[in-house]
């Protein structure tokens, strides 16, 4: 008896990242450079397509060529094309989508997505992300189609430039779960959630990360010192929710609105006028996030904010606001449910602080163990 052939009829995102303003350093250009990002694909499918973003760039970016290749002995680099062309110009503030590429992929296989930029390229559109599944490399020279990158010309990087989303033409049962937030989400818990889903047999869900360190719901910085803290929620969310096959979004955002303002006498870019009320955060979450997600037909889950006792701007007023906002995130009927990250990582005897072993050391970001615990507290119903 022959096995019935699977029907691939639905585009679903299998990997995704936000695109933001990169950290403004003295050098912001590259030339003659290869970028390579490995991605584990959780769905079987017959085609792939790729979105590249220059959302925060101020100049044209010319991608000379790009390839996708399975990590195996044969390592056949398949060209990614744009209207049949190998090269594409990404205009500032814009994103481009590739042609649909015939590419048979099996669930669990890892592919390399490699890009080569021959000319001077403004490296101003990218995001720093970390985690066990988030590793990149760059090489000086054109090695985009090669299996091995030269060790003497190659370094690791956690900056993900230009590559924004990868879609697979797959089965109708498959779907994407979006994790939206700031540095907490730009770090490891979405990767640990992806690992947990795979190891527990949930092979029909892809975890899509849309996170930028330092971002706030209500405001953004326009100075080069803090521009890497990204765009405000009103600007980010409609762009980042462009996720094929998405079923739900977990929103864990708002701590930077609370901890950033310190007054112009301390920092000219962080006035007290930026300090929101809890009602401001609630209203912003509803108007900017929940209403838009509902228009897309997504289920919306809130994610509570983590402890901040010991953080350099901690005070009781800020923590009271965090707790009040968390209470609303837990109880508001705007949401389909709440992922209570706060309870998962806080010290039961001192809820204002992380549990022992769960603090990375800065009293704001969790340890790797705590990130794993955050992933473990996501309800299974979101992955089914």
Short mmCIF file of N, CA, C and O in Angstrom, two decimals, residues 188-294:
data_model
loop_
_atom_site.label_atom_id
_atom_site.label_comp_id
_atom_site.label_asym_id
_atom_site.label_seq_id
_atom_site.Cartn_x
_atom_site.Cartn_y
_atom_site.Cartn_z
N UNK A 188 15.98 34.30 24.99
CA UNK A 188 15.88 32.87 24.68
C UNK A 188 14.53 32.18 24.77
O UNK A 188 14.39 31.08 24.23
N UNK A 189 13.53 32.75 25.45
CA UNK A 189 12.37 31.91 25.70
C UNK A 189 11.63 31.44 24.45
O UNK A 189 11.13 30.30 24.43
N UNK A 190 11.54 32.22 23.35
CA UNK A 190 10.89 31.66 22.16
C UNK A 190 11.64 30.45 21.58
O UNK A 190 11.00 29.52 21.07
N UNK A 191 12.97 30.46 21.65
CA UNK A 191 13.73 29.29 21.19
C UNK A 191 13.45 28.08 22.07
O UNK A 191 13.27 26.96 21.58
N UNK A 192 13.41 28.29 23.39
CA UNK A 192 13.10 27.18 24.29
C UNK A 192 11.68 26.68 24.08
O UNK A 192 11.40 25.47 24.19
N UNK A 193 10.77 27.58 23.73
CA UNK A 193 9.40 27.16 23.42
C UNK A 193 9.37 26.32 22.15
O UNK A 193 8.65 25.31 22.08
N UNK A 194 10.14 26.73 21.14
CA UNK A 194 10.21 25.95 19.90
C UNK A 194 10.78 24.56 20.17
O UNK A 194 10.31 23.55 19.62
N UNK A 195 11.80 24.49 21.00
CA UNK A 195 12.40 23.18 21.35
C UNK A 195 11.39 22.33 22.12
O UNK A 195 11.22 21.14 21.84
N UNK A 196 10.70 22.96 23.08
CA UNK A 196 9.70 22.22 23.86
C UNK A 196 8.59 21.68 22.95
O UNK A 196 8.18 20.52 23.07
N UNK A 197 8.11 22.52 22.03
CA UNK A 197 7.04 22.08 21.13
C UNK A 197 7.48 20.88 20.30
O UNK A 197 6.76 19.88 20.18
N UNK A 198 8.69 20.96 19.77
CA UNK A 198 9.19 19.88 18.92
C UNK A 198 9.37 18.59 19.73
O UNK A 198 8.95 17.50 19.30
N UNK A 199 9.98 18.71 20.89
CA UNK A 199 10.27 17.52 21.69
C UNK A 199 9.01 16.87 22.25
O UNK A 199 9.01 15.67 22.55
N UNK A 200 7.93 17.65 22.36
CA UNK A 200 6.68 17.10 22.88
C UNK A 200 5.69 16.73 21.78
O UNK A 200 4.52 16.48 22.06
N UNK A 201 6.19 16.70 20.54
CA UNK A 201 5.38 16.20 19.44
C UNK A 201 4.46 17.19 18.78
O UNK A 201 3.63 16.81 17.95
N UNK A 202 4.58 18.49 19.13
CA UNK A 202 3.77 19.51 18.47
C UNK A 202 4.50 19.99 17.21
O UNK A 202 5.15 21.04 17.21
N UNK A 203 4.41 19.18 16.16
CA UNK A 203 5.16 19.47 14.94
C UNK A 203 4.34 20.27 13.93
O UNK A 203 4.75 20.40 12.78
N UNK A 204 3.21 20.76 14.38
CA UNK A 204 2.35 21.54 13.48
C UNK A 204 2.38 23.03 13.82
O UNK A 204 1.59 23.80 13.30
N UNK A 205 3.33 23.46 14.69
CA UNK A 205 3.39 24.86 15.07
C UNK A 205 4.81 25.40 14.91
O UNK A 205 5.78 24.75 15.29
N UNK A 206 4.91 26.59 14.33
CA UNK A 206 6.18 27.31 14.26
C UNK A 206 6.13 28.48 15.21
O UNK A 206 5.09 29.17 15.33
N UNK A 207 7.22 28.72 15.92
CA UNK A 207 7.31 29.84 16.84
C UNK A 207 7.98 31.01 16.12
O UNK A 207 9.15 30.91 15.72
N UNK A 208 7.24 32.08 15.94
CA UNK A 208 7.72 33.24 15.19
C UNK A 208 8.01 34.36 16.18
O UNK A 208 7.13 34.82 16.90
N UNK A 209 9.26 34.81 16.22
CA UNK A 209 9.68 35.84 17.16
C UNK A 209 9.61 37.21 16.49
O UNK A 209 10.19 37.43 15.42
N UNK A 210 8.90 38.12 17.12
CA UNK A 210 8.86 39.52 16.69
C UNK A 210 9.23 40.36 17.92
O UNK A 210 8.36 40.76 18.70
N UNK A 211 10.50 40.61 18.11
CA UNK A 211 10.96 41.25 19.34
C UNK A 211 12.15 42.15 19.07
O UNK A 211 13.04 41.78 18.30
N UNK A 212 12.17 43.29 19.76
CA UNK A 212 13.26 44.25 19.62
C UNK A 212 13.62 44.77 21.00
O UNK A 212 12.76 45.29 21.73
N UNK A 213 14.88 44.65 21.37
CA UNK A 213 15.33 45.09 22.69
C UNK A 213 15.11 46.59 22.88
O UNK A 213 15.40 47.39 21.98
N UNK A 214 14.60 46.95 24.05
CA UNK A 214 14.44 48.36 24.40
C UNK A 214 13.15 49.00 23.95
O UNK A 214 12.88 50.15 24.31
N UNK A 215 12.34 48.30 23.18
CA UNK A 215 11.13 48.92 22.64
C UNK A 215 10.09 49.17 23.72
O UNK A 215 10.02 48.48 24.72
N UNK A 216 9.28 50.18 23.45
CA UNK A 216 8.18 50.54 24.33
C UNK A 216 6.86 50.47 23.56
O UNK A 216 6.84 50.50 22.33
N UNK A 217 5.77 50.38 24.30
CA UNK A 217 4.45 50.40 23.67
C UNK A 217 4.16 51.78 23.11
O UNK A 217 3.73 51.92 21.96
N UNK A 218 4.42 52.81 23.89
CA UNK A 218 3.87 54.14 23.61
C UNK A 218 4.83 55.10 22.94
O UNK A 218 4.40 56.06 22.30
N UNK A 219 6.15 54.89 23.07
CA UNK A 219 7.09 55.89 22.57
C UNK A 219 8.31 55.23 21.95
O UNK A 219 8.54 54.03 22.09
N UNK A 220 9.12 56.06 21.27
CA UNK A 220 10.39 55.60 20.72
C UNK A 220 11.40 56.73 20.80
O UNK A 220 11.05 57.90 20.99
N UNK A 221 12.67 56.36 20.64
CA UNK A 221 13.76 57.34 20.66
C UNK A 221 14.17 57.68 19.23
O UNK A 221 14.26 56.80 18.38
N UNK A 222 14.45 58.94 19.00
CA UNK A 222 14.91 59.38 17.67
C UNK A 222 16.35 59.86 17.69
O UNK A 222 16.85 60.35 16.67
N UNK A 223 17.05 59.73 18.82
CA UNK A 223 18.46 60.09 18.89
C UNK A 223 19.32 58.86 18.58
O UNK A 223 18.89 57.73 18.82
N UNK A 224 20.52 59.06 18.04
CA UNK A 224 21.32 57.91 17.65
C UNK A 224 21.80 57.10 18.85
O UNK A 224 22.13 55.93 18.72
N UNK A 225 21.80 57.70 20.04
CA UNK A 225 22.22 56.96 21.23
C UNK A 225 21.29 55.79 21.51
O UNK A 225 21.74 54.71 21.88
N UNK A 226 19.97 56.02 21.32
CA UNK A 226 18.99 55.00 21.69
C UNK A 226 18.12 54.53 20.53
O UNK A 226 17.14 53.83 20.76
N UNK A 227 18.47 54.88 19.31
CA UNK A 227 17.62 54.47 18.19
C UNK A 227 17.52 52.94 18.08
O UNK A 227 16.51 52.42 17.61
N UNK A 228 18.56 52.23 18.51
CA UNK A 228 18.52 50.78 18.45
C UNK A 228 17.45 50.19 19.36
O UNK A 228 17.15 49.00 19.27
N UNK A 229 16.90 51.03 20.25
CA UNK A 229 15.78 50.56 21.09
C UNK A 229 14.49 50.46 20.30
O UNK A 229 13.48 50.04 20.86
N UNK A 230 14.52 50.84 19.05
CA UNK A 230 13.47 50.45 18.13
C UNK A 230 12.26 51.35 18.07
O UNK A 230 12.15 52.37 18.75
N UNK A 231 11.32 50.90 17.27
CA UNK A 231 10.12 51.65 16.96
C UNK A 231 9.04 51.42 18.01
O UNK A 231 8.99 50.36 18.64
N UNK A 232 8.16 52.38 18.18
CA UNK A 232 7.08 52.23 19.14
C UNK A 232 6.05 51.23 18.62
O UNK A 232 5.99 50.90 17.43
N UNK A 233 5.23 50.75 19.54
CA UNK A 233 4.29 49.68 19.21
C UNK A 233 3.36 50.02 18.08
O UNK A 233 3.04 49.17 17.23
N UNK A 234 2.88 51.26 18.03
CA UNK A 234 1.94 51.67 16.98
C UNK A 234 2.54 51.50 15.59
O UNK A 234 1.85 51.16 14.64
N UNK A 235 3.85 51.71 15.48
CA UNK A 235 4.54 51.55 14.19
C UNK A 235 4.90 50.10 13.94
O UNK A 235 4.73 49.58 12.83
N UNK A 236 5.40 49.43 14.98
CA UNK A 236 5.89 48.05 14.83
C UNK A 236 4.79 47.05 14.51
O UNK A 236 4.93 46.21 13.62
N UNK A 237 3.74 47.08 15.31
CA UNK A 237 2.82 45.95 15.36
C UNK A 237 2.17 45.62 14.01
O UNK A 237 2.15 44.45 13.60
N UNK A 238 1.62 46.59 13.27
CA UNK A 238 1.00 46.23 11.99
C UNK A 238 1.99 45.61 11.00
O UNK A 238 1.60 44.76 10.19
N UNK A 239 3.25 46.03 11.07
CA UNK A 239 4.26 45.47 10.17
C UNK A 239 4.63 44.06 10.60
O UNK A 239 4.69 43.14 9.79
N UNK A 240 4.85 43.87 11.89
CA UNK A 240 5.35 42.60 12.38
C UNK A 240 4.28 41.51 12.43
O UNK A 240 4.60 40.32 12.51
N UNK A 241 3.02 41.90 12.37
CA UNK A 241 1.96 40.88 12.36
C UNK A 241 1.67 40.34 10.97
O UNK A 241 0.71 39.58 10.78
N UNK A 242 2.50 40.70 10.01
CA UNK A 242 2.40 40.10 8.67
C UNK A 242 3.04 38.72 8.73
O UNK A 242 4.20 38.53 8.36
N UNK A 243 2.27 37.74 9.23
CA UNK A 243 2.78 36.38 9.47
C UNK A 243 1.80 35.39 8.85
O UNK A 243 0.68 35.21 9.34
N UNK A 244 2.22 34.74 7.78
CA UNK A 244 1.35 33.78 7.11
C UNK A 244 1.00 32.62 8.04
O UNK A 244 1.86 32.08 8.72
N UNK A 245 -0.28 32.27 8.08
CA UNK A 245 -0.72 31.12 8.85
C UNK A 245 -0.74 31.32 10.34
O UNK A 245 -0.85 30.34 11.10
N UNK A 246 -0.64 32.57 10.82
CA UNK A 246 -0.64 32.82 12.26
C UNK A 246 -2.00 32.52 12.85
O UNK A 246 -3.04 32.86 12.28
N UNK A 247 -1.99 31.89 14.02
CA UNK A 247 -3.23 31.58 14.74
C UNK A 247 -3.39 32.42 15.99
O UNK A 247 -4.52 32.68 16.42
N UNK A 248 -2.28 32.81 16.61
CA UNK A 248 -2.35 33.53 17.88
C UNK A 248 -1.07 34.32 18.09
O UNK A 248 -0.04 34.05 17.47
N UNK A 249 -1.14 35.30 19.01
CA UNK A 249 0.02 36.09 19.38
C UNK A 249 0.07 36.19 20.90
O UNK A 249 -0.96 36.38 21.56
N UNK A 250 1.27 36.00 21.45
CA UNK A 250 1.54 36.26 22.87
C UNK A 250 2.24 37.60 22.95
O UNK A 250 3.31 37.79 22.35
N UNK A 251 1.66 38.54 23.70
CA UNK A 251 2.21 39.89 23.81
C UNK A 251 2.80 40.07 25.21
O UNK A 251 2.07 40.04 26.20
N UNK A 252 4.13 40.22 25.28
CA UNK A 252 4.80 40.46 26.55
C UNK A 252 5.60 41.75 26.39
O UNK A 252 6.74 41.74 25.95
N UNK A 253 4.97 42.87 26.72
CA UNK A 253 5.54 44.17 26.38
C UNK A 253 5.09 45.20 27.39
O UNK A 253 3.98 45.10 27.92
N UNK A 254 5.93 46.19 27.66
CA UNK A 254 5.54 47.30 28.50
C UNK A 254 6.51 47.63 29.61
O UNK A 254 6.43 48.73 30.19
N UNK A 255 7.45 46.76 29.92
CA UNK A 255 8.34 47.04 31.04
C UNK A 255 9.24 48.24 30.77
O UNK A 255 9.55 49.02 31.68
N UNK A 256 9.63 48.45 29.50
CA UNK A 256 10.50 49.59 29.19
C UNK A 256 9.77 50.92 29.32
O UNK A 256 10.39 51.94 29.63
N UNK A 257 8.46 50.93 29.08
CA UNK A 257 7.67 52.14 29.32
C UNK A 257 7.78 52.55 30.79
O UNK A 257 7.80 53.74 31.12
N UNK A 258 7.86 51.55 31.67
CA UNK A 258 7.87 51.78 33.11
C UNK A 258 9.26 52.15 33.63
O UNK A 258 9.39 53.04 34.48
N UNK A 259 10.31 51.50 33.13
CA UNK A 259 11.64 51.66 33.74
C UNK A 259 12.52 52.71 33.07
O UNK A 259 13.52 53.13 33.65
N UNK A 260 12.16 53.21 31.88
CA UNK A 260 13.06 54.12 31.16
C UNK A 260 13.09 55.55 31.69
O UNK A 260 14.16 56.13 31.85
N UNK A 261 11.95 56.19 31.94
CA UNK A 261 12.01 57.62 32.31
C UNK A 261 12.77 57.85 33.62
O UNK A 261 12.55 57.15 34.62
N UNK A 262 13.68 58.82 33.59
CA UNK A 262 14.48 59.16 34.78
C UNK A 262 14.58 60.67 35.01
O UNK A 262 15.11 61.10 36.03
N UNK A 263 14.11 61.47 34.05
CA UNK A 263 14.20 62.91 34.16
C UNK A 263 15.37 63.47 33.36
O UNK A 263 16.43 62.86 33.29
N UNK A 264 15.19 64.64 32.76
CA UNK A 264 16.20 65.21 31.88
C UNK A 264 17.47 65.61 32.62
O UNK A 264 18.54 65.70 32.03
N UNK A 265 17.37 65.84 33.93
CA UNK A 265 18.57 66.17 34.69
C UNK A 265 19.49 64.96 34.82
O UNK A 265 20.69 65.11 35.07
N UNK A 266 18.96 63.77 34.63
CA UNK A 266 19.75 62.53 34.65
C UNK A 266 20.11 62.11 33.23
O UNK A 266 21.24 61.72 32.95
N UNK A 267 19.15 62.18 32.33
CA UNK A 267 19.35 61.77 30.93
C UNK A 267 18.45 62.63 30.05
O UNK A 267 17.23 62.58 30.18
N UNK A 268 19.04 63.43 29.15
CA UNK A 268 18.23 64.37 28.36
C UNK A 268 17.22 63.70 27.45
O UNK A 268 16.27 64.36 26.99
N UNK A 269 17.40 62.41 27.17
CA UNK A 269 16.51 61.72 26.25
C UNK A 269 15.40 60.94 26.96
O UNK A 269 14.57 60.31 26.32
N UNK A 270 15.39 61.01 28.32
CA UNK A 270 14.43 60.20 29.08
C UNK A 270 13.66 61.06 30.09
O UNK A 270 13.78 60.89 31.29
N UNK A 271 12.84 61.98 29.60
CA UNK A 271 12.12 62.89 30.49
C UNK A 271 11.03 62.18 31.29
O UNK A 271 10.52 61.13 30.88
N UNK A 272 10.68 62.75 32.41
CA UNK A 272 9.59 62.20 33.22
C UNK A 272 8.26 62.24 32.47
O UNK A 272 7.34 61.48 32.79
N UNK A 273 8.15 63.11 31.51
CA UNK A 273 6.90 63.19 30.73
C UNK A 273 6.64 61.91 29.94
O UNK A 273 5.52 61.68 29.48
N UNK A 274 7.68 61.07 29.77
CA UNK A 274 7.49 59.79 29.10
C UNK A 274 6.87 58.73 30.00
O UNK A 274 6.48 57.67 29.53
N UNK A 275 6.81 58.99 31.30
CA UNK A 275 6.28 58.00 32.23
C UNK A 275 4.77 57.85 32.04
O UNK A 275 4.01 58.80 32.22
N UNK A 276 4.30 56.66 31.67
CA UNK A 276 2.86 56.48 31.48
C UNK A 276 2.17 56.19 32.81
O UNK A 276 2.82 55.91 33.82
N UNK A 277 0.88 56.26 32.81
CA UNK A 277 0.09 55.69 33.89
C UNK A 277 -0.25 54.25 33.51
O UNK A 277 -0.09 53.85 32.35
N UNK A 278 -0.72 53.50 34.47
CA UNK A 278 -1.14 52.13 34.16
C UNK A 278 -2.28 52.15 33.15
O UNK A 278 -2.35 51.31 32.26
N UNK A 279 -3.15 53.15 33.28
CA UNK A 279 -4.27 53.27 32.33
C UNK A 279 -3.75 53.53 30.92
O UNK A 279 -4.34 53.06 29.94
N UNK A 280 -2.66 54.30 30.79
CA UNK A 280 -2.05 54.53 29.47
C UNK A 280 -1.59 53.21 28.86
O UNK A 280 -1.79 52.97 27.67
N UNK A 281 -0.95 52.37 29.68
CA UNK A 281 -0.47 51.08 29.18
C UNK A 281 -1.63 50.18 28.78
O UNK A 281 -1.58 49.49 27.74
N UNK A 282 -2.67 50.17 29.58
CA UNK A 282 -3.84 49.35 29.26
C UNK A 282 -4.49 49.82 27.96
O UNK A 282 -4.81 49.01 27.08
N UNK A 283 -4.67 51.13 27.84
CA UNK A 283 -5.30 51.68 26.65
C UNK A 283 -4.44 51.43 25.42
O UNK A 283 -4.95 51.06 24.35
N UNK A 284 -3.11 51.62 25.55
CA UNK A 284 -2.22 51.36 24.43
C UNK A 284 -2.25 49.90 24.00
O UNK A 284 -2.27 49.59 22.80
N UNK A 285 -2.25 48.99 24.96
CA UNK A 285 -2.31 47.56 24.64
C UNK A 285 -3.59 47.23 23.89
O UNK A 285 -3.57 46.49 22.90
N UNK A 286 -4.70 47.78 24.35
CA UNK A 286 -5.98 47.50 23.69
C UNK A 286 -6.04 48.11 22.29
O UNK A 286 -6.37 47.42 21.32
N UNK A 287 -5.71 49.40 22.19
CA UNK A 287 -5.89 50.11 20.92
C UNK A 287 -4.85 49.70 19.88
O UNK A 287 -5.17 49.56 18.70
N UNK A 288 -3.60 49.53 20.31
CA UNK A 288 -2.52 49.28 19.36
C UNK A 288 -2.41 47.80 19.03
O UNK A 288 -2.21 47.42 17.86
N UNK A 289 -2.57 46.94 20.03
CA UNK A 289 -2.30 45.52 19.84
C UNK A 289 -3.56 44.68 19.67
O UNK A 289 -3.76 44.03 18.65
N UNK A 290 -4.42 44.71 20.67
CA UNK A 290 -5.54 43.77 20.67
C UNK A 290 -6.49 44.02 19.50
O UNK A 290 -6.86 43.08 18.78
N UNK A 291 -6.87 45.25 19.29
CA UNK A 291 -7.83 45.54 18.22
C UNK A 291 -7.27 45.16 16.85
O UNK A 291 -7.99 44.62 16.00
N UNK A 292 -5.98 45.44 16.63
CA UNK A 292 -5.39 45.10 15.33
C UNK A 292 -5.30 43.59 15.15
O UNK A 292 -5.60 43.06 14.09
N UNK A 293 -4.88 42.89 16.20
CA UNK A 293 -4.77 41.43 16.12
C UNK A 293 -6.13 40.80 15.85
O UNK A 293 -6.24 39.82 15.10
N UNK A 294 -7.17 41.35 16.45
CA UNK A 294 -8.52 40.82 16.22
C UNK A 294 -8.94 40.98 14.76
O UNK A 294 -9.62 40.13 14.18
#
